[in-house]
mmCIF file of C-alpha atoms in Angstrom:
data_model
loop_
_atom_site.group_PDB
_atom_site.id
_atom_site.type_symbol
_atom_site.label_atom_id
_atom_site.label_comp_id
_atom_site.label_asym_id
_atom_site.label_seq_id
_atom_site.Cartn_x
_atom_site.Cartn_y
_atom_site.Cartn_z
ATOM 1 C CA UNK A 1 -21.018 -89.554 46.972
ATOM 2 C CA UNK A 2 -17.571 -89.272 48.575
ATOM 3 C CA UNK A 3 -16.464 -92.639 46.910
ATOM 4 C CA UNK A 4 -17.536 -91.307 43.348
ATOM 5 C CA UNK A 5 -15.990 -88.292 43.540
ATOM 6 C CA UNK A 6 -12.944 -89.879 45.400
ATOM 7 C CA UNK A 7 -12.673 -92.230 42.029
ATOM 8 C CA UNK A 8 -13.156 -89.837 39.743
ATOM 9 C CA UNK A 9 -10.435 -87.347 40.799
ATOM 10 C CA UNK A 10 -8.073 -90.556 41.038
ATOM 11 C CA UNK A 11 -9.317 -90.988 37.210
ATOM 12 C CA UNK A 12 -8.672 -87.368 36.479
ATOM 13 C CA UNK A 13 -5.065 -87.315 38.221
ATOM 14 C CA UNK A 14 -4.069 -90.881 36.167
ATOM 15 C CA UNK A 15 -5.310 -89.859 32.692
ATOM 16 C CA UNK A 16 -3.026 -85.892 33.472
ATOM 17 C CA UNK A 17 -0.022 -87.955 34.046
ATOM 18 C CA UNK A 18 -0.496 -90.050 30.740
ATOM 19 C CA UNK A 19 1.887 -88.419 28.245
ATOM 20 C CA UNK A 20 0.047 -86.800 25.239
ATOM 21 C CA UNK A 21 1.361 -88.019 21.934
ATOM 22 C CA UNK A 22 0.213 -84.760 20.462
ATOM 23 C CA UNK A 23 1.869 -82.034 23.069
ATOM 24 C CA UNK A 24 5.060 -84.662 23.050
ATOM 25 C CA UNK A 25 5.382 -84.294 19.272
ATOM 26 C CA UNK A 26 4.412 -80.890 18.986
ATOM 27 C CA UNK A 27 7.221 -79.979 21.698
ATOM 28 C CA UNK A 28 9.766 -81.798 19.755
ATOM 29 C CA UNK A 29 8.909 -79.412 17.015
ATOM 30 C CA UNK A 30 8.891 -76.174 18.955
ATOM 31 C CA UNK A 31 12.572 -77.850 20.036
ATOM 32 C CA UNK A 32 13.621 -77.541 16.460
ATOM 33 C CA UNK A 33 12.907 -74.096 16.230
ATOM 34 C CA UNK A 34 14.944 -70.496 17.576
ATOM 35 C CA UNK A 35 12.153 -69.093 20.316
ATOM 36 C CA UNK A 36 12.483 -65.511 20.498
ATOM 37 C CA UNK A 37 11.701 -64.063 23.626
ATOM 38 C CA UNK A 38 9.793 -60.952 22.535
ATOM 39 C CA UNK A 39 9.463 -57.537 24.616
ATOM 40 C CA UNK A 40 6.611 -56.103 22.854
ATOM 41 C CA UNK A 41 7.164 -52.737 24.221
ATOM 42 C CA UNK A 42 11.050 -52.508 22.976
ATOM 43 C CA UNK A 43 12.450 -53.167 19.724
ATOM 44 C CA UNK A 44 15.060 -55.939 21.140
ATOM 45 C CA UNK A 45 14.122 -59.179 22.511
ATOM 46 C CA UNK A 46 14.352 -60.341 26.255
ATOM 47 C CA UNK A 47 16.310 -63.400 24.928
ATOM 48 C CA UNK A 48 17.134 -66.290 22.551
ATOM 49 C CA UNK A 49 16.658 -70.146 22.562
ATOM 50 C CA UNK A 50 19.054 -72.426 20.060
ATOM 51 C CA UNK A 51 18.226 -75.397 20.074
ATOM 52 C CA UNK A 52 20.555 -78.210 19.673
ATOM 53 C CA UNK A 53 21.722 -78.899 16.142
ATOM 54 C CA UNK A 54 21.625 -75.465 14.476
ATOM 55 C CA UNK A 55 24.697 -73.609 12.360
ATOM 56 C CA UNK A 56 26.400 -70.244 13.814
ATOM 57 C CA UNK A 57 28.498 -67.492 12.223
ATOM 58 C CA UNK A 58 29.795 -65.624 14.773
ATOM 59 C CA UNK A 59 31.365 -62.023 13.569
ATOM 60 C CA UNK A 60 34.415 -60.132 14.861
ATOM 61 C CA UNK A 61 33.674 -56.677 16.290
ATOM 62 C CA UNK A 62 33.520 -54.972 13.017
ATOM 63 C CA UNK A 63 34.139 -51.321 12.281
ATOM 64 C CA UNK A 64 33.273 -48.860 9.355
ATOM 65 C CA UNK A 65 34.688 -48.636 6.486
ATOM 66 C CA UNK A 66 36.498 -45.524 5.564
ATOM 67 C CA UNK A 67 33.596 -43.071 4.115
ATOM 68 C CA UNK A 68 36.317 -40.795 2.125
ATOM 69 C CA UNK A 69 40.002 -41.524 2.228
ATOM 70 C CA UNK A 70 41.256 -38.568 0.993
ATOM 71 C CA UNK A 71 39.206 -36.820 4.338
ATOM 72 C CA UNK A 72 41.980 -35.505 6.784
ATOM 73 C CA UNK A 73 42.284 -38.390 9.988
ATOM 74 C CA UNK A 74 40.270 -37.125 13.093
ATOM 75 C CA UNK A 75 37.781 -35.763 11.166
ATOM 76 C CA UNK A 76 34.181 -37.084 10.850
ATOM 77 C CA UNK A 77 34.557 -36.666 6.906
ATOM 78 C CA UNK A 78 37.090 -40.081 6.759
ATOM 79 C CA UNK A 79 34.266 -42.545 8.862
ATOM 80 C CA UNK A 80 31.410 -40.422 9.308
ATOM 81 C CA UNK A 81 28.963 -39.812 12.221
ATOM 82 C CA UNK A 82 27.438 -42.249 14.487
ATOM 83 C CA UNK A 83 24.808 -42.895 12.434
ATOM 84 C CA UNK A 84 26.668 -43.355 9.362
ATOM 85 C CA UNK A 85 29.342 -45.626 10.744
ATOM 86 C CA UNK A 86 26.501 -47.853 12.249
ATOM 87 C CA UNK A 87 25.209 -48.311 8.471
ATOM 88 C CA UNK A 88 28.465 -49.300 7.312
ATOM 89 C CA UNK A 89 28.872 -51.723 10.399
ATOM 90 C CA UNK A 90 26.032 -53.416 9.611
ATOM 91 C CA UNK A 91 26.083 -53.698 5.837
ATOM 92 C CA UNK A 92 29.449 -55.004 6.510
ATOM 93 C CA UNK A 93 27.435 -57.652 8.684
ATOM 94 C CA UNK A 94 25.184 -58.125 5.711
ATOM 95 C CA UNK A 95 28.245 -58.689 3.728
ATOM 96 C CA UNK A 96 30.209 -60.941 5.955
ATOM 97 C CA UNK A 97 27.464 -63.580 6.641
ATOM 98 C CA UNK A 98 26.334 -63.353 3.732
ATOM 99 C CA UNK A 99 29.396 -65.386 2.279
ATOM 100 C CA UNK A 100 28.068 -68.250 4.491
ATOM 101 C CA UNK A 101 24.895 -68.411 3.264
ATOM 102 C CA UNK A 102 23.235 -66.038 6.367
ATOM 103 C CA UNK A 103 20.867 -63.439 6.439
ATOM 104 C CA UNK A 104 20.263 -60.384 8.074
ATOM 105 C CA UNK A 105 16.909 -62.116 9.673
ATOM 106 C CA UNK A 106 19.176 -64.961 10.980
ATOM 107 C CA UNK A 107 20.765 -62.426 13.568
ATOM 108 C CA UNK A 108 20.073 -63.229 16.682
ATOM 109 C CA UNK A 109 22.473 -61.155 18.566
ATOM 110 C CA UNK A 110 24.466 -58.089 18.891
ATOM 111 C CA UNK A 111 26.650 -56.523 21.133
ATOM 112 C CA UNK A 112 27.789 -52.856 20.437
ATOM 113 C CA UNK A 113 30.351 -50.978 21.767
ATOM 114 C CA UNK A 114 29.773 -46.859 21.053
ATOM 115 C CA UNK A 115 32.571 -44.055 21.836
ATOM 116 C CA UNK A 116 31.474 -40.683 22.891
ATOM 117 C CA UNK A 117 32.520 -38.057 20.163
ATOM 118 C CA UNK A 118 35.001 -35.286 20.248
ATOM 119 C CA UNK A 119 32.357 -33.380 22.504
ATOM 120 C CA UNK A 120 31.535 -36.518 25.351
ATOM 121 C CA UNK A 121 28.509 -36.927 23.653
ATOM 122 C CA UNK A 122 27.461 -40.815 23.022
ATOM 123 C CA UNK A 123 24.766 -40.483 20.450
ATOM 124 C CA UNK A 124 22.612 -43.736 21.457
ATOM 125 C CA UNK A 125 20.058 -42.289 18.502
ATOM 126 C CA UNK A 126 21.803 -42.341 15.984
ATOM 127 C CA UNK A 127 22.459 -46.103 16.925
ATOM 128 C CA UNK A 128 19.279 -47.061 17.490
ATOM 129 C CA UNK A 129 18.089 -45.621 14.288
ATOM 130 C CA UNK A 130 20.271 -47.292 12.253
ATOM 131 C CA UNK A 131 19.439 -50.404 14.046
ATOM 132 C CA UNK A 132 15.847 -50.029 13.541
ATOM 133 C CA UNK A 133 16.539 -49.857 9.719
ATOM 134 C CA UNK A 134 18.096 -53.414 9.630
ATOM 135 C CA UNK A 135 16.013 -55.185 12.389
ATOM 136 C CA UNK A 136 12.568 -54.798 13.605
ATOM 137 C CA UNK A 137 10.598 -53.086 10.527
ATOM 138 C CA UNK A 138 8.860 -54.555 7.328
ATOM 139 C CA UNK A 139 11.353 -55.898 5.670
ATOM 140 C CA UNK A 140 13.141 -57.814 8.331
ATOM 141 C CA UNK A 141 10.663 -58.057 11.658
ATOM 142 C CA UNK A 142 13.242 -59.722 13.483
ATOM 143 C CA UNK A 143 14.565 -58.281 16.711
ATOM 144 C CA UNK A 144 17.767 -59.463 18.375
ATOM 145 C CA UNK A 145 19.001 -59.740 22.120
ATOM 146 C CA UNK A 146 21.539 -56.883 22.013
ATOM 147 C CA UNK A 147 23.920 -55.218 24.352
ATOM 148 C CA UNK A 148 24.793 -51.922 23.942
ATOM 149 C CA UNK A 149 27.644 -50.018 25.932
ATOM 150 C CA UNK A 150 29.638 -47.214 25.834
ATOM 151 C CA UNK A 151 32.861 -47.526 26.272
ATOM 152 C CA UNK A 152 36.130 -44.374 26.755
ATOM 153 C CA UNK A 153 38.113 -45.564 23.142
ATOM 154 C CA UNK A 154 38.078 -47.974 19.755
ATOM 155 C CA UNK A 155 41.517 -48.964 18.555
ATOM 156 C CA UNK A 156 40.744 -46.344 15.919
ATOM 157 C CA UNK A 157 40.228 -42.642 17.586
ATOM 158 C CA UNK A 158 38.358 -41.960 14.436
ATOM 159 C CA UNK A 159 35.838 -44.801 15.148
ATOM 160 C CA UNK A 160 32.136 -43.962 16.678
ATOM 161 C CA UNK A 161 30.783 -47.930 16.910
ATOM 162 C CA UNK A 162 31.886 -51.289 16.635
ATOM 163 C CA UNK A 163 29.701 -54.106 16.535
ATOM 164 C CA UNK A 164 29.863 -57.890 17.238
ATOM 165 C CA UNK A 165 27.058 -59.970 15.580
ATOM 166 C CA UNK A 166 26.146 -63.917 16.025
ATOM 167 C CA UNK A 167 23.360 -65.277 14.168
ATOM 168 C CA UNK A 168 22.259 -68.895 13.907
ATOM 169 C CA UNK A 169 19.712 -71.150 11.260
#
């Protein structure tokens, strides 16, 4: 009884160590494609894997356009809020990879840099509301890895957000 056994867990071990054709060529697909690294409970991802061979745009930090240039400087007229400079910022995203032939669902990263307003009051809400009307809903269910911090000043004082985007195809 021993020696059976004894053979056929020697059996057992030899035919697990045999590579499988199947998992080997189904891994070299899975290789081929991004992996997000999803956080069900959160609307951004844990992380990102790009494989080897795939095309990047990388963005500059952008910044909002000017909402109404006729608005007096320093006042929330010329950019707009938080939330409204975040729309800008990313349909200026949109825009900008756009002219490479990227999409807003090719986004795989962001990294955010927010300014409190004239009160000290970062509004992470407004943010994260435009955010979750570019990323993470019907129309485009893809989340990003994304770092968001606030930071003392922009260039601009007149600027609530800048934002940094990379995606990848």
């Amino acid at each position: 009884m021993k020696k059976l056994f004894l053979s056929t867990l020697i059996v057992a071990i030899i035919a697990g160590c045999q590579p499988s054709h199947d998992h080997h060529h189904h891994q070299e697909e899975e290789e081929s494609f991004i992996v997000r690294y999803d956080r069900p409970d959160a609307s951004i991802l844990r992380g990102v894997f790009i494989p080897e061979g795939k095309s990047y745009f990388y963005t500059s930090g952008l910044v909002a356009p000017v909402k109404n240039p006729d608005a007096i400087a320093g006042t929330y007229e010329r950019y707009g809020n938080t939330y409204e400079q975040s729309i800008g910022i990313l349909e200026r995203i949109k825009e900008t990879i756009g002219e490479a032939g990227f999409g807003m669902e090719d986004v795989f990263f962001l990294r955010v840099y927010l300014v409190p307003d004239k009160d000290g009051v970062v509004h992470w809400d407004d943010w994260f509301r435009a955010y979750g009307e570019y990323f993470n809903n019907e129309e485009n269910p893809n989340k990003v890895a994304r770092s968001t911090i606030a930071v003392h000043a922009l260039a601009n004082p007149d600027l609530l957000i800048e934002i940094e985007a990379v995606a990848a195809k």
